[in-house]
Amino acid sequence: MLKFVDVTIANRLTSLSVSIPTGKLVGVVGPNGAGKSTLLKTIAGLTHIEHGRVEYEQTDLRSYSADKRRQLLSYLPQFSQFNEPVTVGNLLQLSQMNIRASSADLACWQQNAMENFELGNLQCRPITELSGGEQRRVAIACMATCQRPLMLLDEPVSGLDLYYQLLTMDWLKTCVKKGATVVIAIHDLALAAQYCDQLLMLNNGKAVAFGCPNDVLSDTNLAHTFQVSVDWLCNENGVAMLANRLNG
């Protein structure tokens, strides 16, 4: 279990307490500036906690060494910058530096990532020559090569076309079925409702609601947090939403 215990970070998170079950896909939703990225960075150890603690399996994550943290989790930031013309294939290999696993496993994970994100035609191309959406796919594939039990992704489908948004979310669900715990910040509430097991709604650094999507994405919560009303269109194949500004 991943647990926030009264976590406070000045101007970003306030007395946040929530327990995220192991083996679930949890979406963090909320307006811009709500604290979604900060929450993920806090788990990843990239933000100083002023008060409280973050625990993983009853151990304070701050007690983990840098190497132990690398073996535990992988983190995809909201924006990925690629400044060197490294080929996609070499970049996947570089992503596995300091990951303790057999050579056979590392090679298998690379191949699976290449196939899962359909990168075969990009393998020999420099990352700097790719479009923004292609670079995003490569960044997620780099994360996939590490096969960590705790995965943190900040807006993973941002910049992707609809096909690759669904491919990415399907892949995340597959990771969860294999036992991984996945926490994502996501703006697309329809995708969040369709794919996530649980949602955490933040506003102004505070938890508004945590639970199953139907409960969290209630009319009251959406009006309070986003100032919108929503009509949901749902069937067995997916979820869509029509939103209107309350002050519009």
PDB file of C-alpha atoms in Angstrom:
ATOM      1  CA  MET A   1       0.000   0.000   0.000  1.00  0.00           C
ATOM      2  CA  LEU A   2       1.104   3.552  -0.785  1.00  0.00           C
ATOM      3  CA  LYS A   3       0.099   5.910   1.987  1.00  0.00           C
ATOM      4  CA  PHE A   4       0.155   9.683   2.467  1.00  0.00           C
ATOM      5  CA  VAL A   5       0.049  10.634   6.127  1.00  0.00           C
ATOM      6  CA  ASP A   6      -0.791  14.295   6.792  1.00  0.00           C
ATOM      7  CA  VAL A   7       1.583  15.477   4.048  1.00  0.00           C
ATOM      8  CA  THR A   8       2.085  19.230   3.771  1.00  0.00           C
ATOM      9  CA  ILE A   9       4.184  21.088   1.192  1.00  0.00           C
ATOM     10  CA  ALA A  10       3.968  24.881   1.312  1.00  0.00           C
ATOM     11  CA  ASN A  11       1.501  26.338  -1.194  1.00  0.00           C
ATOM     12  CA  ARG A  12       1.056  22.969  -2.908  1.00  0.00           C
ATOM     13  CA  LEU A  13      -0.321  20.235  -0.615  1.00  0.00           C
ATOM     14  CA  THR A  14      -2.115  20.679   2.696  1.00  0.00           C
ATOM     15  CA  SER A  15      -2.543  17.898   5.277  1.00  0.00           C
ATOM     16  CA  LEU A  16      -3.049  15.246   2.613  1.00  0.00           C
ATOM     17  CA  SER A  17      -3.886  11.789   3.953  1.00  0.00           C
ATOM     18  CA  VAL A  18      -4.869   8.989   1.580  1.00  0.00           C
ATOM     19  CA  SER A  19      -4.114   5.270   1.198  1.00  0.00           C
ATOM     20  CA  ILE A  20      -3.638   3.870  -2.326  1.00  0.00           C
ATOM     21  CA  PRO A  21      -4.071   0.080  -2.534  1.00  0.00           C
ATOM     22  CA  THR A  22      -1.434  -2.108  -4.141  1.00  0.00           C
ATOM     23  CA  GLY A  23      -2.229  -3.367  -7.635  1.00  0.00           C
ATOM     24  CA  LYS A  24      -4.601  -0.581  -8.684  1.00  0.00           C
ATOM     25  CA  LEU A  25      -4.665   2.072 -11.390  1.00  0.00           C
ATOM     26  CA  VAL A  26      -5.331   5.322  -9.539  1.00  0.00           C
ATOM     27  CA  GLY A  27      -5.993   8.574 -11.363  1.00  0.00           C
ATOM     28  CA  VAL A  28      -5.287  11.949  -9.764  1.00  0.00           C
ATOM     29  CA  VAL A  29      -7.644  14.588 -11.143  1.00  0.00           C
ATOM     30  CA  GLY A  30      -8.203  18.257 -10.480  1.00  0.00           C
ATOM     31  CA  PRO A  31      -7.862  21.702 -12.067  1.00  0.00           C
ATOM     32  CA  ASN A  32      -4.560  23.317 -12.989  1.00  0.00           C
ATOM     33  CA  GLY A  33      -2.501  24.005  -9.883  1.00  0.00           C
ATOM     34  CA  ALA A  34      -4.439  21.532  -7.747  1.00  0.00           C
ATOM     35  CA  GLY A  35      -1.300  19.650  -6.694  1.00  0.00           C
ATOM     36  CA  LYS A  36      -1.368  16.639  -9.036  1.00  0.00           C
ATOM     37  CA  SER A  37       2.222  16.937 -10.271  1.00  0.00           C
ATOM     38  CA  THR A  38       3.434  17.773  -6.778  1.00  0.00           C
ATOM     39  CA  LEU A  39       1.846  14.596  -5.428  1.00  0.00           C
ATOM     40  CA  LEU A  40       3.687  12.451  -7.983  1.00  0.00           C
ATOM     41  CA  LYS A  41       6.989  14.255  -7.414  1.00  0.00           C
ATOM     42  CA  THR A  42       6.575  13.742  -3.674  1.00  0.00           C
ATOM     43  CA  ILE A  43       6.232   9.978  -4.118  1.00  0.00           C
ATOM     44  CA  ALA A  44       9.248   9.995  -6.433  1.00  0.00           C
ATOM     45  CA  GLY A  45      11.313  11.817  -3.799  1.00  0.00           C
ATOM     46  CA  LEU A  46      11.749  14.973  -5.875  1.00  0.00           C
ATOM     47  CA  THR A  47       9.992  17.337  -3.460  1.00  0.00           C
ATOM     48  CA  HIS A  48      10.830  18.153   0.143  1.00  0.00           C
ATOM     49  CA  ILE A  49       8.069  17.229   2.608  1.00  0.00           C
ATOM     50  CA  GLU A  50       7.624  19.877   5.287  1.00  0.00           C
ATOM     51  CA  HIS A  51       5.299  17.797   7.424  1.00  0.00           C
ATOM     52  CA  GLY A  52       4.002  14.228   7.372  1.00  0.00           C
ATOM     53  CA  ARG A  53       5.324  11.267   5.451  1.00  0.00           C
ATOM     54  CA  VAL A  54       4.773   9.005   2.453  1.00  0.00           C
ATOM     55  CA  GLU A  55       4.894   5.284   3.170  1.00  0.00           C
ATOM     56  CA  TYR A  56       5.231   2.310   0.847  1.00  0.00           C
ATOM     57  CA  GLU A  57       4.458  -1.045   2.438  1.00  0.00           C
ATOM     58  CA  GLN A  58       4.633   0.626   5.881  1.00  0.00           C
ATOM     59  CA  THR A  59       8.111   2.115   5.290  1.00  0.00           C
ATOM     60  CA  ASP A  60       8.783   5.849   4.991  1.00  0.00           C
ATOM     61  CA  LEU A  61      10.012   6.414   1.430  1.00  0.00           C
ATOM     62  CA  ARG A  62      12.506   9.002   2.707  1.00  0.00           C
ATOM     63  CA  SER A  63      14.460   6.156   4.286  1.00  0.00           C
ATOM     64  CA  TYR A  64      15.064   4.576   0.868  1.00  0.00           C
ATOM     65  CA  SER A  65      18.468   5.036  -0.725  1.00  0.00           C
ATOM     66  CA  ALA A  66      18.602   6.376  -4.281  1.00  0.00           C
ATOM     67  CA  ASP A  67      19.412   2.898  -5.566  1.00  0.00           C
ATOM     68  CA  LYS A  68      16.565   1.247  -3.653  1.00  0.00           C
ATOM     69  CA  ARG A  69      14.167   3.871  -4.978  1.00  0.00           C
ATOM     70  CA  ARG A  70      15.292   3.102  -8.550  1.00  0.00           C
ATOM     71  CA  GLN A  71      14.519  -0.571  -8.016  1.00  0.00           C
ATOM     72  CA  LEU A  72      11.086   0.298  -6.638  1.00  0.00           C
ATOM     73  CA  LEU A  73       9.594   2.969  -8.860  1.00  0.00           C
ATOM     74  CA  SER A  74       9.649   4.638 -12.239  1.00  0.00           C
ATOM     75  CA  TYR A  75       8.519   8.206 -12.877  1.00  0.00           C
ATOM     76  CA  LEU A  76       7.370   9.922 -16.067  1.00  0.00           C
ATOM     77  CA  PRO A  77       7.377  13.728 -15.764  1.00  0.00           C
ATOM     78  CA  GLN A  78       4.765  15.898 -17.411  1.00  0.00           C
ATOM     79  CA  PHE A  79       7.272  17.187 -19.953  1.00  0.00           C
ATOM     80  CA  SER A  80      10.146  15.168 -21.422  1.00  0.00           C
ATOM     81  CA  GLN A  81      13.004  17.087 -23.012  1.00  0.00           C
ATOM     82  CA  PHE A  82      15.338  15.360 -25.444  1.00  0.00           C
ATOM     83  CA  ASN A  83      18.304  17.505 -26.449  1.00  0.00           C
ATOM     84  CA  GLU A  84      20.747  14.899 -27.768  1.00  0.00           C
ATOM     85  CA  PRO A  85      20.191  12.996 -31.055  1.00  0.00           C
ATOM     86  CA  VAL A  86      20.235   9.562 -29.421  1.00  0.00           C
ATOM     87  CA  THR A  87      18.455   6.885 -31.422  1.00  0.00           C
ATOM     88  CA  VAL A  88      15.247   5.454 -30.016  1.00  0.00           C
ATOM     89  CA  GLY A  89      16.797   1.987 -29.655  1.00  0.00           C
ATOM     90  CA  ASN A  90      19.777   3.313 -27.714  1.00  0.00           C
ATOM     91  CA  LEU A  91      17.521   5.433 -25.540  1.00  0.00           C
ATOM     92  CA  LEU A  92      15.575   2.360 -24.463  1.00  0.00           C
ATOM     93  CA  GLN A  93      18.841   0.720 -23.465  1.00  0.00           C
ATOM     94  CA  LEU A  94      20.013   3.782 -21.556  1.00  0.00           C
ATOM     95  CA  SER A  95      16.742   3.799 -19.614  1.00  0.00           C
ATOM     96  CA  GLN A  96      17.748   0.548 -17.953  1.00  0.00           C
ATOM     97  CA  MET A  97      20.955   1.883 -16.409  1.00  0.00           C
ATOM     98  CA  ASN A  98      21.254   0.880 -12.744  1.00  0.00           C
ATOM     99  CA  ILE A  99      18.275  -1.472 -12.985  1.00  0.00           C
ATOM    100  CA  ARG A 100      19.191  -4.760 -11.333  1.00  0.00           C
ATOM    101  CA  ALA A 101      17.941  -7.583 -13.552  1.00  0.00           C
ATOM    102  CA  SER A 102      19.395 -10.285 -15.751  1.00  0.00           C
ATOM    103  CA  SER A 103      20.594  -9.419 -19.242  1.00  0.00           C
ATOM    104  CA  ALA A 104      17.912 -11.696 -20.648  1.00  0.00           C
ATOM    105  CA  ASP A 105      15.152  -9.894 -18.737  1.00  0.00           C
ATOM    106  CA  LEU A 106      16.432  -6.456 -19.734  1.00  0.00           C
ATOM    107  CA  ALA A 107      16.543  -7.447 -23.394  1.00  0.00           C
ATOM    108  CA  CYS A 108      13.046  -8.934 -23.171  1.00  0.00           C
ATOM    109  CA  TRP A 109      11.669  -5.768 -21.558  1.00  0.00           C
ATOM    110  CA  GLN A 110      13.234  -3.644 -24.295  1.00  0.00           C
ATOM    111  CA  GLN A 111      11.702  -5.778 -27.015  1.00  0.00           C
ATOM    112  CA  ASN A 112       8.289  -5.778 -25.349  1.00  0.00           C
ATOM    113  CA  ALA A 113       8.365  -1.992 -24.979  1.00  0.00           C
ATOM    114  CA  MET A 114       9.305  -1.603 -28.645  1.00  0.00           C
ATOM    115  CA  GLU A 115       6.391  -3.814 -29.673  1.00  0.00           C
ATOM    116  CA  ASN A 116       3.821  -2.523 -27.185  1.00  0.00           C
ATOM    117  CA  PHE A 117       4.296   1.078 -28.315  1.00  0.00           C
ATOM    118  CA  GLU A 118       4.800   0.242 -32.006  1.00  0.00           C
ATOM    119  CA  LEU A 119       8.246   1.812 -32.266  1.00  0.00           C
ATOM    120  CA  GLY A 120       9.804  -0.573 -34.791  1.00  0.00           C
ATOM    121  CA  ASN A 121       9.865   2.024 -37.573  1.00  0.00           C
ATOM    122  CA  LEU A 122      11.390   4.594 -35.201  1.00  0.00           C
ATOM    123  CA  GLN A 123      14.089   2.403 -33.650  1.00  0.00           C
ATOM    124  CA  CYS A 124      17.007   3.829 -35.638  1.00  0.00           C
ATOM    125  CA  ARG A 125      15.840   7.431 -35.724  1.00  0.00           C
ATOM    126  CA  PRO A 126      17.250  10.146 -33.437  1.00  0.00           C
ATOM    127  CA  ILE A 127      14.750  11.142 -30.759  1.00  0.00           C
ATOM    128  CA  THR A 128      15.256  14.835 -31.620  1.00  0.00           C
ATOM    129  CA  GLU A 129      13.833  14.266 -35.110  1.00  0.00           C
ATOM    130  CA  LEU A 130      10.529  12.858 -33.877  1.00  0.00           C
ATOM    131  CA  SER A 131       7.261  14.708 -33.393  1.00  0.00           C
ATOM    132  CA  GLY A 132       6.088  15.611 -29.901  1.00  0.00           C
ATOM    133  CA  GLY A 133       3.615  12.733 -29.839  1.00  0.00           C
ATOM    134  CA  GLU A 134       6.227  10.252 -31.007  1.00  0.00           C
ATOM    135  CA  GLN A 135       8.647  11.485 -28.348  1.00  0.00           C
ATOM    136  CA  ARG A 136       5.951  10.972 -25.721  1.00  0.00           C
ATOM    137  CA  ARG A 137       5.431   7.383 -26.848  1.00  0.00           C
ATOM    138  CA  VAL A 138       9.175   6.781 -26.617  1.00  0.00           C
ATOM    139  CA  ALA A 139       9.290   8.299 -23.121  1.00  0.00           C
ATOM    140  CA  ILE A 140       6.556   5.939 -21.933  1.00  0.00           C
ATOM    141  CA  ALA A 141       8.298   3.019 -23.639  1.00  0.00           C
ATOM    142  CA  CYS A 142      11.502   3.905 -21.769  1.00  0.00           C
ATOM    143  CA  MET A 143       9.534   3.630 -18.565  1.00  0.00           C
ATOM    144  CA  ALA A 144       8.168   0.268 -19.693  1.00  0.00           C
ATOM    145  CA  THR A 145      11.680  -1.143 -20.108  1.00  0.00           C
ATOM    146  CA  CYS A 146      12.217  -0.928 -16.328  1.00  0.00           C
ATOM    147  CA  GLN A 147       9.245  -3.023 -15.140  1.00  0.00           C
ATOM    148  CA  ARG A 148       9.019  -1.356 -11.709  1.00  0.00           C
ATOM    149  CA  PRO A 149       6.284  -2.335  -9.204  1.00  0.00           C
ATOM    150  CA  LEU A 150       5.349   1.313  -8.544  1.00  0.00           C
ATOM    151  CA  MET A 151       4.745   3.493 -11.605  1.00  0.00           C
ATOM    152  CA  LEU A 152       4.107   7.249 -11.549  1.00  0.00           C
ATOM    153  CA  LEU A 153       3.029   9.047 -14.719  1.00  0.00           C
ATOM    154  CA  ASP A 154       2.241  12.742 -15.054  1.00  0.00           C
ATOM    155  CA  GLU A 155      -0.228  13.312 -17.903  1.00  0.00           C
ATOM    156  CA  PRO A 156       0.948  10.232 -19.839  1.00  0.00           C
ATOM    157  CA  VAL A 157      -1.484  10.685 -22.749  1.00  0.00           C
ATOM    158  CA  SER A 158      -0.838  14.395 -23.227  1.00  0.00           C
ATOM    159  CA  GLY A 159       0.101  15.066 -26.853  1.00  0.00           C
ATOM    160  CA  LEU A 160      -0.924  11.601 -28.051  1.00  0.00           C
ATOM    161  CA  ASP A 161      -3.552  10.997 -30.704  1.00  0.00           C
ATOM    162  CA  LEU A 162      -6.642   9.047 -29.706  1.00  0.00           C
ATOM    163  CA  TYR A 163      -5.286   5.668 -30.856  1.00  0.00           C
ATOM    164  CA  TYR A 164      -2.152   5.959 -28.746  1.00  0.00           C
ATOM    165  CA  GLN A 165      -4.063   7.380 -25.791  1.00  0.00           C
ATOM    166  CA  LEU A 166      -6.109   4.195 -25.707  1.00  0.00           C
ATOM    167  CA  LEU A 167      -3.046   2.021 -26.362  1.00  0.00           C
ATOM    168  CA  THR A 168      -1.252   3.641 -23.412  1.00  0.00           C
ATOM    169  CA  MET A 169      -4.199   3.269 -21.055  1.00  0.00           C
ATOM    170  CA  ASP A 170      -4.662  -0.367 -22.128  1.00  0.00           C
ATOM    171  CA  TRP A 171      -0.979  -0.980 -21.397  1.00  0.00           C
ATOM    172  CA  LEU A 172      -1.309   0.562 -17.937  1.00  0.00           C
ATOM    173  CA  LYS A 173      -4.266  -1.711 -17.183  1.00  0.00           C
ATOM    174  CA  THR A 174      -2.136  -4.680 -18.250  1.00  0.00           C
ATOM    175  CA  CYS A 175       0.619  -3.580 -15.854  1.00  0.00           C
ATOM    176  CA  VAL A 176      -1.900  -3.433 -13.027  1.00  0.00           C
ATOM    177  CA  LYS A 177      -3.185  -6.922 -13.849  1.00  0.00           C
ATOM    178  CA  LYS A 178       0.417  -8.122 -13.442  1.00  0.00           C
ATOM    179  CA  GLY A 179       0.568  -6.615  -9.949  1.00  0.00           C
ATOM    180  CA  ALA A 180       1.957  -3.103 -10.446  1.00  0.00           C
ATOM    181  CA  THR A 181       0.597  -0.082  -8.627  1.00  0.00           C
ATOM    182  CA  VAL A 182       0.084   2.781 -11.088  1.00  0.00           C
ATOM    183  CA  VAL A 183      -0.646   6.397 -10.166  1.00  0.00           C
ATOM    184  CA  ILE A 184      -1.306   8.886 -12.959  1.00  0.00           C
ATOM    185  CA  ALA A 185      -2.177  12.564 -13.110  1.00  0.00           C
ATOM    186  CA  ILE A 186      -4.808  12.946 -15.809  1.00  0.00           C
ATOM    187  CA  HIS A 187      -6.976  15.763 -17.145  1.00  0.00           C
ATOM    188  CA  ASP A 188      -9.225  13.669 -19.386  1.00  0.00           C
ATOM    189  CA  LEU A 189     -12.048  12.769 -17.008  1.00  0.00           C
ATOM    190  CA  ALA A 190     -13.715  10.454 -19.525  1.00  0.00           C
ATOM    191  CA  LEU A 191     -10.548   8.356 -19.848  1.00  0.00           C
ATOM    192  CA  ALA A 192     -10.131   8.475 -16.076  1.00  0.00           C
ATOM    193  CA  ALA A 193     -13.673   7.194 -15.564  1.00  0.00           C
ATOM    194  CA  GLN A 194     -13.214   4.457 -18.170  1.00  0.00           C
ATOM    195  CA  TYR A 195      -9.849   3.092 -17.067  1.00  0.00           C
ATOM    196  CA  CYS A 196      -9.040   3.979 -13.460  1.00  0.00           C
ATOM    197  CA  ASP A 197      -9.931   1.720 -10.556  1.00  0.00           C
ATOM    198  CA  GLN A 198      -9.990   4.679  -8.181  1.00  0.00           C
ATOM    199  CA  LEU A 199      -9.711   8.447  -8.440  1.00  0.00           C
ATOM    200  CA  LEU A 200      -8.250  11.048  -6.112  1.00  0.00           C
ATOM    201  CA  MET A 201      -9.680  14.518  -6.731  1.00  0.00           C
ATOM    202  CA  LEU A 202      -7.544  17.433  -5.580  1.00  0.00           C
ATOM    203  CA  ASN A 203      -8.316  21.131  -5.379  1.00  0.00           C
ATOM    204  CA  ASN A 204      -5.997  23.793  -3.997  1.00  0.00           C
ATOM    205  CA  GLY A 205      -3.701  21.118  -2.598  1.00  0.00           C
ATOM    206  CA  LYS A 206      -6.439  19.372  -0.635  1.00  0.00           C
ATOM    207  CA  ALA A 207      -8.251  16.084  -1.181  1.00  0.00           C
ATOM    208  CA  VAL A 208     -11.853  16.620  -2.290  1.00  0.00           C
ATOM    209  CA  ALA A 209     -12.733  12.951  -2.742  1.00  0.00           C
ATOM    210  CA  PHE A 210     -11.140   9.516  -3.100  1.00  0.00           C
ATOM    211  CA  GLY A 211     -12.860   6.354  -4.262  1.00  0.00           C
ATOM    212  CA  CYS A 212     -14.425   4.714  -7.297  1.00  0.00           C
ATOM    213  CA  PRO A 213     -14.879   6.986 -10.345  1.00  0.00           C
ATOM    214  CA  ASN A 214     -18.681   7.052 -10.108  1.00  0.00           C
ATOM    215  CA  ASP A 215     -18.511   8.459  -6.594  1.00  0.00           C
ATOM    216  CA  VAL A 216     -15.650  10.900  -7.143  1.00  0.00           C
ATOM    217  CA  LEU A 217     -16.993  12.340 -10.405  1.00  0.00           C
ATOM    218  CA  SER A 218     -20.308  13.327  -8.845  1.00  0.00           C
ATOM    219  CA  ASP A 219     -22.248  16.417  -9.895  1.00  0.00           C
ATOM    220  CA  THR A 220     -21.419  18.074  -6.583  1.00  0.00           C
ATOM    221  CA  ASN A 221     -17.662  17.397  -6.793  1.00  0.00           C
ATOM    222  CA  LEU A 222     -17.430  18.504 -10.420  1.00  0.00           C
ATOM    223  CA  ALA A 223     -19.337  21.705  -9.722  1.00  0.00           C
ATOM    224  CA  HIS A 224     -17.254  22.497  -6.640  1.00  0.00           C
ATOM    225  CA  THR A 225     -13.861  21.622  -8.115  1.00  0.00           C
ATOM    226  CA  PHE A 226     -14.133  22.416 -11.837  1.00  0.00           C
ATOM    227  CA  GLN A 227     -17.156  24.776 -11.935  1.00  0.00           C
ATOM    228  CA  VAL A 228     -18.760  22.600 -14.607  1.00  0.00           C
ATOM    229  CA  SER A 229     -21.803  20.419 -15.062  1.00  0.00           C
ATOM    230  CA  VAL A 230     -21.408  17.174 -16.991  1.00  0.00           C
ATOM    231  CA  ASP A 231     -23.667  14.858 -18.966  1.00  0.00           C
ATOM    232  CA  TRP A 232     -22.182  11.354 -19.156  1.00  0.00           C
ATOM    233  CA  LEU A 233     -22.589   9.050 -22.149  1.00  0.00           C
ATOM    234  CA  CYS A 234     -21.686   5.510 -21.137  1.00  0.00           C
ATOM    235  CA  ASN A 235     -21.876   2.072 -22.697  1.00  0.00           C
ATOM    236  CA  GLU A 236     -19.939  -1.170 -22.390  1.00  0.00           C
ATOM    237  CA  ASN A 237     -17.272   0.113 -24.807  1.00  0.00           C
ATOM    238  CA  GLY A 238     -16.347   3.346 -23.087  1.00  0.00           C
ATOM    239  CA  VAL A 239     -17.269   6.676 -21.548  1.00  0.00           C
ATOM    240  CA  ALA A 240     -17.770  10.131 -23.020  1.00  0.00           C
ATOM    241  CA  MET A 241     -18.763  13.397 -21.384  1.00  0.00           C
ATOM    242  CA  LEU A 242     -20.358  16.664 -22.396  1.00  0.00           C
ATOM    243  CA  ALA A 243     -19.308  19.507 -20.090  1.00  0.00           C
ATOM    244  CA  ASN A 244     -20.701  23.002 -19.614  1.00  0.00           C
ATOM    245  CA  ARG A 245     -19.262  25.881 -17.613  1.00  0.00           C
ATOM    246  CA  LEU A 246     -21.551  26.771 -14.736  1.00  0.00           C
ATOM    247  CA  ASN A 247     -20.818  30.460 -15.191  1.00  0.00           C
ATOM    248  CA  GLY A 248     -21.029  30.238 -18.988  1.00  0.00           C
TER     249      GLY A 248
END
